[in-house]
Amino acid sequence: MAEAVVHLDGEAAMLGLGRRIAGHARIGDVIALEGGLGAGKTTLVRGLLEALGLEGEAPSPSFAIVQPYDVPEVRLPVAHVDLYRLDDAAEAEELALGDYLMDSLLIIEWPDRLGDALWPHALRLSIDFAGDDARRLTADVPDAWTERWSQI
Ligand code: ADP
Ligand code: MG
């Protein structure tokens, strides 16, 4: 497990990072996104989805807790999960998120709602504000991502 810090100046930089991550993502991966409201979590996911062929399918703020994207045009099936409205870890268990690992890339916003129950191979990205339009992203890079992250 290594830590990497990325400075992202403007929304376009965040979209670009999402796009580059998409180029290395595989079925069974977990990408966990931490950061307060407006940090840019969904923006990163938007870049990622676009790169996978899901242009115009940008996640809406009111989407269901689990939004699966498994349409013909997608290069890699994705389950996008936003746990913001979740009350407790018991409720999270009912979502059976692990089932998505079999055939999709799993992206989780607000993973802290799961308690400590995050997969050890998850790529954990934590976003902090660094001025109006800038963000500092800290990546906890697990072994499964070391090689790939060095190319991002
Ligand atoms: P979250 O999902 O974390 O609540 P969103 O991605 O929905 O956040 O919103 C982030 C907002 O911040 C967007 O309006 C976006 O345009 C703006 N923004 C400004 N600068 C950045 C940046 N460097 N990275 C990401 N978003 C940024
Ligand atoms: Mg969001």
XYZ file of C-alpha atoms in Angstrom, residues 6 14 24 48 84 109 117 121 129 149:
10
model
C -2.324 14.557 -7.120
C -10.584 15.877 -12.492
C -6.666 0.743 -16.428
C -14.444 7.612 -16.072
C -24.602 9.218 1.064
C -18.950 7.267 -3.215
C -15.797 -3.253 5.603
C -7.880 -4.389 -2.986
C -10.591 21.288 -1.361
C -1.178 3.715 -10.893
